[in-house]
Short mmCIF file of C-alpha atoms in Angstrom, two decimals:
data_model
loop_
_atom_site.label_atom_id
_atom_site.label_comp_id
_atom_site.label_asym_id
_atom_site.label_seq_id
_atom_site.Cartn_x
_atom_site.Cartn_y
_atom_site.Cartn_z
CA MET A 1 0.00 0.00 0.00
CA LEU A 2 1.18 3.53 -0.78
CA PHE A 3 0.67 6.52 1.51
CA LYS A 4 1.87 10.11 0.94
CA ALA A 5 2.70 13.01 3.23
CA LEU A 6 4.17 16.46 2.60
CA SER A 7 7.35 17.83 4.15
CA ALA A 8 10.07 20.32 3.22
CA ALA A 9 13.83 20.73 2.94
CA VAL A 10 15.75 24.00 3.31
CA TYR A 11 18.50 24.99 0.87
CA GLY A 12 20.16 28.30 1.62
CA ILE A 13 17.38 30.49 3.02
CA ASP A 14 14.65 29.00 0.82
CA ALA A 15 12.65 25.80 1.24
CA ASN A 16 11.61 23.13 -1.28
CA LEU A 17 8.50 20.99 -1.03
CA ILE A 18 9.30 17.30 -0.46
CA ASP A 19 6.86 14.43 -1.06
CA VAL A 20 7.31 11.65 1.50
CA GLU A 21 6.06 8.44 -0.11
CA VAL A 22 5.69 5.32 2.06
CA ASP A 23 5.24 1.88 0.52
CA TYR A 24 4.98 -1.38 2.42
CA SER A 25 4.51 -4.88 1.07
CA GLY A 26 2.22 -6.24 3.77
CA VAL A 27 4.26 -9.47 3.81
CA VAL A 28 5.67 -10.33 7.24
CA SER A 29 9.39 -11.09 7.02
CA ASP A 30 11.88 -12.71 9.34
CA GLN A 31 13.99 -9.55 9.14
CA ASP A 32 13.12 -5.87 9.14
CA HIS A 33 13.60 -4.25 5.71
CA PHE A 34 13.42 -0.45 5.99
CA HIS A 35 14.95 1.50 3.09
CA THR A 36 15.07 5.25 2.47
CA VAL A 37 15.79 6.52 -1.04
CA GLY A 38 15.97 9.99 -2.58
CA LEU A 39 19.54 11.11 -1.77
CA PRO A 40 19.24 10.96 2.05
CA ASP A 41 22.18 11.90 4.26
CA ALA A 42 23.23 9.98 7.38
CA ALA A 43 20.72 11.76 9.64
CA VAL A 44 17.86 10.88 7.27
CA ARG A 45 18.97 7.24 6.94
CA GLU A 46 19.16 6.93 10.73
CA SER A 47 15.55 8.08 10.99
CA ARG A 48 14.37 4.48 10.54
CA ASP A 49 15.59 3.61 14.04
CA ARG A 50 14.09 6.73 15.61
CA VAL A 51 10.80 6.29 13.76
CA ARG A 52 10.38 2.62 14.63
CA ALA A 53 11.14 3.23 18.33
CA ALA A 54 8.82 6.28 18.43
CA ILE A 55 5.96 4.30 16.86
CA LYS A 56 6.47 1.37 19.26
CA ASN A 57 6.66 3.59 22.35
CA SER A 58 3.52 5.41 21.22
CA GLY A 59 1.55 2.17 21.53
CA TYR A 60 1.62 0.91 17.93
CA LEU A 61 3.23 -2.38 16.93
CA ILE A 62 4.55 -2.74 13.40
CA PRO A 63 5.68 -6.27 12.46
CA PRO A 64 8.92 -6.75 10.48
CA THR A 65 8.06 -6.16 6.84
CA PHE A 66 9.31 -4.45 3.67
CA ILE A 67 9.05 -0.64 3.97
CA THR A 68 10.38 1.78 1.36
CA ILE A 69 10.52 5.53 1.94
CA ASN A 70 10.98 7.77 -1.10
CA LEU A 71 11.80 11.46 -0.65
CA ALA A 72 10.89 13.18 -3.91
CA PRO A 73 12.25 14.89 -5.92
CA ALA A 74 15.02 12.33 -5.79
CA ASP A 75 17.70 14.56 -7.34
CA LEU A 76 17.85 16.93 -4.32
CA LYS A 77 20.05 15.93 -1.40
CA LYS A 78 18.04 15.57 1.84
CA GLU A 79 19.67 16.29 5.18
CA GLY A 80 18.59 16.72 8.78
CA SER A 81 16.12 15.02 11.10
CA GLY A 82 13.00 16.98 10.10
CA PHE A 83 11.62 14.09 7.99
CA ASP A 84 11.07 11.87 11.05
CA LEU A 85 7.50 13.09 11.67
CA PRO A 86 6.12 12.77 8.09
CA ILE A 87 7.80 9.35 7.73
CA ALA A 88 6.19 8.09 10.94
CA VAL A 89 2.78 9.50 9.98
CA GLY A 90 3.14 7.94 6.51
CA ILE A 91 3.92 4.53 7.97
CA LEU A 92 0.99 4.70 10.39
CA GLY A 93 -1.25 5.88 7.56
CA ALA A 94 -0.15 2.98 5.39
CA TYR A 95 -1.05 0.56 8.21
CA GLY A 96 -4.47 2.15 8.67
CA ALA A 97 -3.93 4.10 11.89
CA LEU A 98 -5.30 7.29 10.29
CA ARG A 99 -8.92 8.00 9.44
CA VAL A 100 -7.89 10.59 6.85
CA THR A 101 -6.34 9.24 3.67
CA ASP A 102 -5.47 12.51 1.92
CA LEU A 103 -2.78 14.62 3.61
CA SER A 104 -2.29 17.07 0.73
CA GLN A 105 -3.61 19.91 2.92
CA PHE A 106 -1.03 19.32 5.66
CA LEU A 107 2.70 19.95 5.76
CA MET A 108 4.51 18.14 8.57
CA ILE A 109 8.05 18.47 9.80
CA GLY A 110 9.84 17.63 13.03
CA GLU A 111 12.35 15.33 14.69
CA LEU A 112 11.12 12.38 16.75
CA GLY A 113 12.51 11.21 20.06
CA LEU A 114 12.53 7.53 20.94
CA ASP A 115 9.59 8.15 23.29
CA GLY A 116 7.51 9.65 20.49
CA GLY A 117 8.14 13.27 21.45
CA VAL A 118 8.46 15.88 18.69
CA ARG A 119 11.58 18.04 18.79
CA PRO A 120 12.26 21.36 17.00
CA ILE A 121 14.29 21.70 13.81
CA PRO A 122 16.05 24.71 12.24
CA GLY A 123 14.72 26.60 9.21
CA MET A 124 11.01 26.67 10.08
CA LEU A 125 10.37 30.21 8.84
CA PRO A 126 11.46 29.55 5.20
CA ILE A 127 9.30 26.41 5.29
CA ALA A 128 6.27 28.43 6.38
CA VAL A 129 6.90 30.97 3.60
CA MET A 130 7.09 28.13 1.07
CA ALA A 131 3.85 26.57 2.42
CA ARG A 132 2.04 29.86 1.85
CA GLU A 133 3.43 30.15 -1.67
CA LYS A 134 2.34 26.56 -2.46
CA SER A 135 -1.15 27.25 -1.00
CA ILE A 136 -0.80 24.56 1.67
CA PRO A 137 -3.22 25.77 4.36
CA ASN A 138 -2.05 23.76 7.39
CA MET A 139 1.31 23.13 9.04
CA ILE A 140 1.95 20.62 11.84
CA VAL A 141 5.16 21.64 13.58
CA PRO A 142 6.97 21.06 16.91
CA THR A 143 5.72 23.24 19.75
CA ALA A 144 9.09 25.00 20.03
CA ASN A 145 8.85 26.07 16.36
CA ALA A 146 5.24 27.28 16.47
CA ALA A 147 5.96 30.98 17.14
CA GLU A 148 8.50 31.05 14.32
CA ALA A 149 6.14 29.51 11.76
CA ALA A 150 3.14 31.59 12.88
CA VAL A 151 4.95 34.80 11.92
CA VAL A 152 3.90 34.04 8.33
CA GLU A 153 0.29 35.04 7.83
CA GLY A 154 -1.98 32.92 5.64
CA VAL A 155 -0.93 29.53 7.07
CA ASN A 156 -2.60 27.73 9.97
CA VAL A 157 0.07 26.52 12.39
CA TYR A 158 -0.71 23.63 14.75
CA PRO A 159 1.95 22.90 17.40
CA VAL A 160 2.37 19.29 18.54
CA SER A 161 4.46 17.75 21.30
CA SER A 162 4.22 14.05 20.49
CA LEU A 163 3.36 11.57 17.76
CA LEU A 164 0.11 10.72 19.54
CA ASP A 165 -0.78 14.41 19.50
CA VAL A 166 -0.34 14.42 15.70
CA LEU A 167 -2.55 11.36 15.26
CA GLU A 168 -5.28 12.87 17.45
CA LEU A 169 -5.07 16.12 15.50
CA LEU A 170 -5.43 14.39 12.13
CA ASN A 171 -8.08 11.88 13.20
CA THR A 172 -10.37 14.65 14.48
CA SER A 173 -10.12 16.66 11.24
CA VAL A 174 -13.07 16.78 8.85
CA VAL A 175 -12.29 16.92 5.10
CA GLY A 176 -8.87 18.46 5.69
CA VAL A 177 -10.18 20.97 8.25
CA ILE A 178 -8.69 20.63 11.75
CA GLN A 179 -11.10 21.22 14.61
CA ARG A 180 -8.44 22.78 16.86
CA GLU A 181 -7.70 26.52 16.88
CA PRO A 182 -4.38 27.34 15.13
CA PHE A 183 -1.52 29.04 16.96
CA ARG A 184 -1.34 32.82 16.49
CA VAL A 185 1.29 35.48 17.19
CA ALA A 186 0.94 39.25 17.05
CA THR A 187 3.88 40.33 14.92
CA GLY A 188 3.09 44.00 15.52
CA GLU A 189 3.45 43.50 19.26
CA LEU A 190 6.74 41.66 18.80
CA LEU A 191 8.22 44.53 16.79
CA GLY A 192 6.68 47.03 19.17
CA LYS A 193 8.58 45.72 22.16
CA LEU A 194 10.84 48.31 23.73
CA GLU A 195 14.44 47.52 22.97
CA GLN A 196 16.31 47.43 26.26
CA PHE A 197 20.09 47.37 26.33
CA THR A 198 22.30 46.55 29.28
CA VAL A 199 24.97 49.02 28.11
CA ASP A 200 24.74 52.74 27.39
CA PHE A 201 26.96 55.45 25.91
CA CYS A 202 26.68 57.41 29.16
CA ASP A 203 29.15 54.87 30.62
CA VAL A 204 31.89 56.04 28.21
CA ARG A 205 33.95 58.97 29.50
CA GLY A 206 35.62 61.26 27.00
CA GLN A 207 36.10 60.09 23.39
CA GLN A 208 33.76 62.74 21.98
CA THR A 209 35.29 62.45 18.50
CA ALA A 210 34.84 58.69 18.45
CA LYS A 211 31.25 59.02 19.68
CA ARG A 212 30.50 61.49 16.90
CA ALA A 213 31.98 59.11 14.33
CA LEU A 214 29.88 56.23 15.68
CA GLU A 215 26.76 58.41 15.50
CA VAL A 216 27.49 59.18 11.84
CA ALA A 217 28.15 55.50 11.16
CA ALA A 218 24.88 54.45 12.79
CA ALA A 219 22.86 57.12 10.96
CA GLY A 220 24.04 55.99 7.52
CA SER A 221 24.97 52.34 8.30
CA HIS A 222 28.59 53.08 7.39
CA ASN A 223 31.51 50.74 8.09
CA ILE A 224 33.88 52.06 10.74
CA LEU A 225 37.41 51.24 11.91
CA MET A 226 38.69 52.38 15.32
CA ILE A 227 42.44 52.57 15.89
CA GLY A 228 43.99 53.21 19.27
CA PRO A 229 46.14 51.87 22.12
CA PRO A 230 44.96 49.15 24.51
CA GLY A 231 42.42 50.33 27.06
CA SER A 232 41.32 53.40 25.13
CA GLY A 233 37.71 52.16 24.90
CA LYS A 234 37.43 50.75 21.36
CA THR A 235 35.63 47.56 22.37
CA MET A 236 33.53 49.45 24.91
CA LEU A 237 32.34 51.85 22.21
CA ALA A 238 31.61 49.06 19.72
CA LYS A 239 29.49 47.08 22.20
CA ARG A 240 27.34 50.17 22.74
CA LEU A 241 26.85 50.82 19.04
CA PRO A 242 23.71 48.59 18.80
CA SER A 243 22.00 50.81 21.39
CA ILE A 244 21.87 53.72 18.90
CA LEU A 245 20.96 51.80 15.74
CA ALA A 246 17.55 52.36 14.18
CA PRO A 247 14.95 49.63 14.91
CA LEU A 248 14.22 46.90 12.39
CA SER A 249 11.35 47.27 9.96
CA PHE A 250 9.07 44.23 9.53
CA GLU A 251 10.64 43.38 6.14
CA GLU A 252 14.15 43.55 7.63
CA ALA A 253 13.05 41.49 10.64
CA LEU A 254 11.62 38.79 8.37
CA GLU A 255 14.81 38.64 6.28
CA THR A 256 16.98 38.41 9.38
CA THR A 257 14.75 35.78 11.01
CA LYS A 258 14.96 33.52 7.96
CA ILE A 259 18.75 33.45 8.17
CA HIS A 260 18.81 32.85 11.93
CA SER A 261 16.17 30.16 11.52
CA VAL A 262 18.23 28.29 8.92
CA ALA A 263 21.34 28.56 11.11
CA GLY A 264 19.45 27.28 14.15
CA VAL A 265 20.27 30.28 16.36
CA LEU A 266 16.79 31.78 16.58
CA ASN A 267 15.42 32.67 20.01
CA GLY A 268 12.02 31.57 21.27
CA ASP A 269 10.11 34.69 20.20
CA GLY A 270 9.80 33.51 16.61
CA LEU A 271 10.94 36.85 15.17
CA VAL A 272 14.21 38.74 15.44
CA THR A 273 13.21 42.12 16.87
CA GLN A 274 16.66 43.65 17.45
CA ARG A 275 19.45 44.20 14.97
CA PRO A 276 21.95 41.33 15.23
CA PHE A 277 25.32 41.93 16.89
CA ARG A 278 27.90 39.32 15.91
CA SER A 279 31.42 39.36 17.34
CA PRO A 280 33.41 36.31 16.16
CA HIS A 281 36.81 35.47 17.65
CA HIS A 282 39.87 36.14 15.51
CA THR A 283 40.55 32.38 15.20
CA ILE A 284 37.49 32.00 12.94
CA SER A 285 37.97 30.31 9.54
CA ASP A 286 36.91 31.73 6.21
CA ALA A 287 34.06 29.18 6.03
CA GLY A 288 32.89 30.25 9.49
CA LEU A 289 32.89 33.91 8.46
CA ILE A 290 31.48 33.64 4.94
CA GLY A 291 29.62 30.34 5.19
CA GLY A 292 30.21 26.87 3.80
CA GLY A 293 29.63 23.15 4.12
CA ILE A 294 28.68 20.35 1.75
CA VAL A 295 25.19 21.83 1.78
CA PRO A 296 26.19 25.49 2.37
CA HIS A 297 25.06 27.17 5.57
CA PRO A 298 25.25 30.88 6.43
CA GLY A 299 28.35 32.33 8.09
CA GLU A 300 28.84 35.27 10.41
CA VAL A 301 28.48 37.88 7.66
CA SER A 302 25.00 36.54 6.88
CA LEU A 303 24.04 36.15 10.54
CA ALA A 304 24.89 39.86 10.87
CA HIS A 305 22.53 40.74 7.98
CA ASN A 306 20.70 44.01 8.77
CA GLY A 307 22.85 44.31 11.88
CA LEU A 308 26.41 44.79 13.11
CA LEU A 309 29.50 42.63 12.61
CA PHE A 310 32.24 43.56 15.08
CA LEU A 311 35.79 42.35 14.45
CA ASP A 312 37.99 43.08 17.45
CA GLU A 313 41.79 42.96 17.02
CA LEU A 314 41.38 43.14 13.25
CA PRO A 315 45.02 42.38 12.26
CA GLU A 316 44.92 39.16 14.30
CA PHE A 317 42.39 37.64 11.88
CA PRO A 318 43.98 35.46 9.16
CA ARG A 319 44.55 37.47 6.00
CA ASN A 320 42.58 35.05 3.81
CA VAL A 321 39.59 35.44 6.15
CA LEU A 322 39.68 39.23 5.92
CA GLU A 323 40.09 39.19 2.15
CA ALA A 324 37.01 36.97 1.86
CA MET A 325 34.95 39.90 3.18
CA ARG A 326 35.81 42.20 0.29
CA GLN A 327 33.06 40.94 -2.01
CA PRO A 328 30.27 40.85 0.65
CA LEU A 329 31.14 44.40 1.71
CA GLU A 330 30.64 45.56 -1.87
CA ASP A 331 27.76 43.39 -3.12
CA HIS A 332 25.91 42.74 0.19
CA THR A 333 25.46 39.09 -0.74
CA VAL A 334 27.50 35.87 -0.53
CA THR A 335 27.39 33.13 -3.16
CA ILE A 336 28.81 29.77 -2.10
CA ALA A 337 29.38 27.35 -4.96
CA ARG A 338 29.74 23.61 -4.45
CA ALA A 339 29.78 20.73 -6.91
CA SER A 340 26.20 19.79 -6.02
CA MET A 341 24.66 23.28 -5.73
CA SER A 342 25.29 27.01 -5.58
CA LEU A 343 23.49 29.04 -2.91
CA SER A 344 23.34 32.76 -2.16
CA PHE A 345 22.91 34.33 1.27
CA PRO A 346 22.21 38.01 1.96
CA ALA A 347 25.01 39.84 3.79
CA ARG A 348 24.03 43.49 4.15
CA PHE A 349 25.76 44.28 7.41
CA MET A 350 27.49 47.19 9.08
CA LEU A 351 31.15 46.44 9.83
CA ALA A 352 32.76 47.80 12.98
CA ALA A 353 36.41 46.91 13.55
CA ALA A 354 39.00 47.75 16.18
CA MET A 355 42.76 47.45 16.11
CA ASN A 356 45.97 48.62 17.74
CA PRO A 357 48.30 50.80 15.66
CA CYS A 358 51.25 48.40 16.13
CA PRO A 359 52.10 45.05 17.77
CA CYS A 360 52.78 46.59 21.18
CA GLY A 361 49.83 48.95 20.77
CA TYR A 362 51.48 52.25 21.72
CA PHE A 363 52.52 53.78 18.41
CA ASN A 364 51.67 57.53 18.43
CA ASP A 365 50.67 57.29 22.10
CA LYS A 366 51.77 60.33 24.11
CA SER A 367 51.99 58.53 27.46
CA ARG A 368 53.79 55.30 26.49
CA GLU A 369 56.80 54.66 24.31
CA CYS A 370 56.39 52.33 21.34
CA MET A 371 58.96 49.51 21.31
CA CYS A 372 58.18 48.35 17.77
CA THR A 373 60.58 48.82 14.87
CA PRO A 374 59.31 50.20 11.54
CA PRO A 375 59.49 46.77 9.84
CA MET A 376 57.43 45.26 12.68
CA ILE A 377 54.81 47.98 12.32
CA GLN A 378 54.78 47.55 8.55
CA ARG A 379 54.23 43.78 8.79
CA TYR A 380 51.49 44.31 11.35
CA VAL A 381 49.64 46.88 9.25
CA ALA A 382 50.14 44.89 6.04
CA LYS A 383 47.77 42.23 7.39
CA ILE A 384 44.97 44.60 6.35
CA SER A 385 45.05 45.12 2.62
CA GLY A 386 44.44 48.43 0.91
CA PRO A 387 41.32 47.19 -0.93
CA LEU A 388 39.73 46.10 2.35
CA LEU A 389 40.60 49.36 4.10
CA ASP A 390 39.19 51.22 1.10
CA ARG A 391 35.80 49.60 1.73
CA ILE A 392 35.61 50.98 5.27
CA ASP A 393 33.93 54.39 5.19
CA ILE A 394 35.18 55.84 8.48
CA HIS A 395 38.63 55.48 10.06
CA ILE A 396 38.81 57.12 13.46
CA GLU A 397 41.60 57.39 16.01
CA VAL A 398 40.65 56.51 19.59
CA PRO A 399 43.42 57.93 21.84
CA ALA A 400 43.93 57.04 25.48
CA VAL A 401 41.51 58.77 27.85
CA GLN A 402 43.02 61.46 30.07
CA TYR A 403 42.64 61.23 33.85
CA LYS A 404 40.52 64.39 34.12
CA GLU A 405 38.04 63.04 31.58
CA LEU A 406 37.98 59.63 33.23
CA ARG A 407 37.23 61.03 36.69
CA GLY A 408 35.16 64.03 35.61
CA GLY A 409 31.82 64.54 37.27
CA ALA A 410 29.89 65.69 34.21
CA ALA A 411 27.48 63.05 32.91
CA ALA A 412 28.09 61.87 29.36
CA GLU A 413 25.35 61.87 26.74
CA GLY A 414 23.32 58.67 26.80
CA SER A 415 22.31 56.31 24.03
CA ALA A 416 18.70 57.53 24.03
CA GLN A 417 19.65 61.08 23.00
CA ILE A 418 22.05 59.85 20.32
CA ARG A 419 19.52 57.37 18.99
CA THR A 420 16.90 60.10 18.65
CA ARG A 421 19.17 62.00 16.25
CA VAL A 422 20.06 58.79 14.40
CA MET A 423 16.41 57.87 13.88
CA ALA A 424 15.61 61.38 12.65
CA ALA A 425 18.38 61.08 10.05
CA ARG A 426 17.19 57.61 9.02
CA GLN A 427 13.66 58.96 8.60
CA ILE A 428 15.00 61.64 6.24
CA GLN A 429 16.75 58.92 4.21
CA LYS A 430 13.60 56.78 4.17
CA GLN A 431 11.51 59.64 2.82
CA ARG A 432 14.15 60.55 0.22
CA PHE A 433 14.49 57.05 -1.17
CA SER A 434 10.76 56.26 -0.99
CA LYS A 435 9.93 59.34 -3.05
CA ALA A 436 12.44 58.26 -5.66
CA LYS A 437 11.13 54.65 -5.39
CA GLU A 438 14.60 53.39 -4.48
CA LYS A 439 14.67 50.02 -2.71
CA ILE A 440 17.39 50.94 -0.22
CA TYR A 441 17.34 51.70 3.50
CA ALA A 442 20.41 53.85 4.21
CA ASN A 443 22.93 56.16 2.54
CA THR A 444 25.66 53.53 2.47
CA GLN A 445 23.61 51.51 -0.05
CA MET A 446 23.54 54.28 -2.67
CA ASN A 447 25.03 53.39 -6.05
CA THR A 448 26.92 55.75 -8.36
CA ARG A 449 23.78 57.10 -10.02
CA GLN A 450 22.15 57.82 -6.68
CA ILE A 451 25.31 59.49 -5.35
CA ARG A 452 25.28 61.91 -8.30
CA ALA A 453 21.59 62.62 -7.71
CA TYR A 454 21.67 63.20 -3.95
CA CYS A 455 25.23 64.44 -3.29
CA GLU A 456 25.60 67.54 -5.42
CA LEU A 457 28.54 69.77 -4.45
CA SER A 458 29.11 73.50 -4.64
CA ALA A 459 32.21 74.92 -6.36
CA ASP A 460 34.05 75.33 -3.03
CA ALA A 461 33.21 71.79 -1.99
CA GLU A 462 34.39 70.47 -5.38
CA ARG A 463 37.78 72.14 -4.90
CA LEU A 464 38.09 70.77 -1.37
CA LEU A 465 37.34 67.22 -2.50
CA GLU A 466 39.73 67.47 -5.44
CA ARG A 467 42.55 68.67 -3.19
CA ALA A 468 41.90 65.83 -0.71
CA MET A 469 41.89 63.24 -3.48
CA GLN A 470 45.22 64.45 -4.85
CA GLN A 471 47.00 64.92 -1.51
CA GLN A 472 45.89 61.66 0.11
CA GLY A 473 45.90 59.57 -3.05
CA LEU A 474 42.34 58.36 -2.51
CA THR A 475 40.67 55.97 -4.91
CA ALA A 476 37.39 56.35 -6.78
CA ARG A 477 35.76 54.06 -4.21
CA ALA A 478 36.99 56.31 -1.40
CA HIS A 479 35.58 59.28 -3.33
CA ASP A 480 32.12 57.72 -3.34
CA ARG A 481 32.30 56.74 0.31
CA ILE A 482 33.29 60.27 1.32
CA LEU A 483 30.21 61.63 -0.43
CA LYS A 484 27.98 59.03 1.26
CA VAL A 485 29.34 59.96 4.69
CA ALA A 486 28.93 63.67 3.91
CA ARG A 487 25.31 63.02 2.92
CA THR A 488 24.73 61.32 6.29
CA ILE A 489 26.31 64.20 8.19
CA ALA A 490 23.99 66.58 6.36
CA ASP A 491 21.00 64.39 7.22
CA LEU A 492 21.94 64.53 10.91
CA GLU A 493 21.66 68.30 10.63
CA ALA A 494 18.51 68.05 8.45
CA ALA A 495 20.31 69.97 5.70
CA GLU A 496 19.04 69.73 2.13
CA SER A 497 22.39 70.22 0.38
CA LEU A 498 26.00 69.33 1.19
CA THR A 499 28.19 72.12 2.49
CA VAL A 500 31.95 72.49 2.78
CA ALA A 501 31.69 71.71 6.50
CA HIS A 502 29.89 68.42 5.83
CA LEU A 503 32.46 67.40 3.25
CA ALA A 504 35.40 68.45 5.44
CA GLU A 505 34.17 66.27 8.31
CA ALA A 506 33.72 63.33 5.96
CA ILE A 507 37.24 63.77 4.57
CA GLN A 508 38.85 63.92 7.99
CA TYR A 509 37.38 60.47 8.68
CA ARG A 510 39.77 59.18 5.96
CA THR A 511 42.92 60.69 7.49
CA LEU A 512 43.70 57.43 9.30
CA ASP A 513 44.27 55.76 5.94
CA ARG A 514 47.74 54.50 5.05
CA SER A 515 49.25 57.94 5.76
CA TYR A 516 48.56 57.35 9.49
CA TRP A 517 51.53 54.98 9.77
CA SER A 518 53.87 56.76 7.37
#
């Protein structure tokens, strides 16, 4: 007898519909013959042991017989434990344990425990999006995945905790309509939650120039590099940067949640409501940063999509790892090609990096003497290539904090005040790009045509930029990034056009380029 159930497999951040076909001969055998076909990986092949134990411990006895499981289409590689539930339901349906014979209105996915319990699996949000696109009205998912799947409107989500719960749910349905109320979440309330941060910019004493640079970076989503001696507050500033970033829109939250869902790092709320902050250690590999695997999975640059990627001690990262970021910084996407498939992951992130100016950390420090020789400094700095540095919009020096600033009684400006100005600037950008029907969120995403349209310069500003280009030897990419930063500075002041002052501030954020160590 043949019985069919619907499931799904995730590739990249998109899901494919999988038909789970169960065939059994009905002939009792001396040995158990349980075969899975359709390019299954080890986890899928091992499902036969989990499924048989789960069925037995749920009170159903299946005699040894010939069972064949086909996962169609057969040319796609299947991986993971999410096929356990549809396989078990298909076997029980083939043996007559289900009153319903047509499961075309139900999509099931979940891992089974030996006791029949249903465990969560990663990638539920892309599966829910695919179910809506395929007009599959009902999803039966593990309880822990219910909030994630219910974010997608137009699909009825039914959480289950055990195999017996699934059978009861299906056996009480009438013509494909389940009699139980589906699980619901209020996505508006999730996004409306107040973002609370445990850190605040009021904790940082001094460093007014660095704070201003971080405000500009947050307002336009610009990449920023902080250079200074140990203990000057670079890491402290970077960890407080998320507290002044603009909140996620629903579209951005959905994009970010899909990636976190596929990677299996999603929290229990079902929707990412805060911009991600990823801070990998400098021992990370290029596959860990960019993504990889036989079936490619997202790396840190994709997990930081619509958020912040912080690289502390930048020169300590392997050079090949840093060079792998050049293309994502420019194209905002990562394409990982393997022999079996090629997948693309979004990687529109804001890069914040921190580094010492030399191996000992005290080059150009007024209070400590640098013990490094010029060749040592040159080798240290050479770990960061010119093309990568060229893709970072803002380079800012973070000097050591003086004692009077450190012990001063005056309260520093908090994150709430800074964030108010940042959000006002982002609102100006949103209105500008929506009027022009541009599908971008911040100034850093402007292309060459948009830069010419929104960054017009006066004659004095043109001469200033020309002189800076010639004296500092800046590239065409640096030229565009200076104009983007200047546009953001103008937005912070709610200015319609760029002035010489805006451009001068943007240029001085490039003075820590290669000339800093010369």
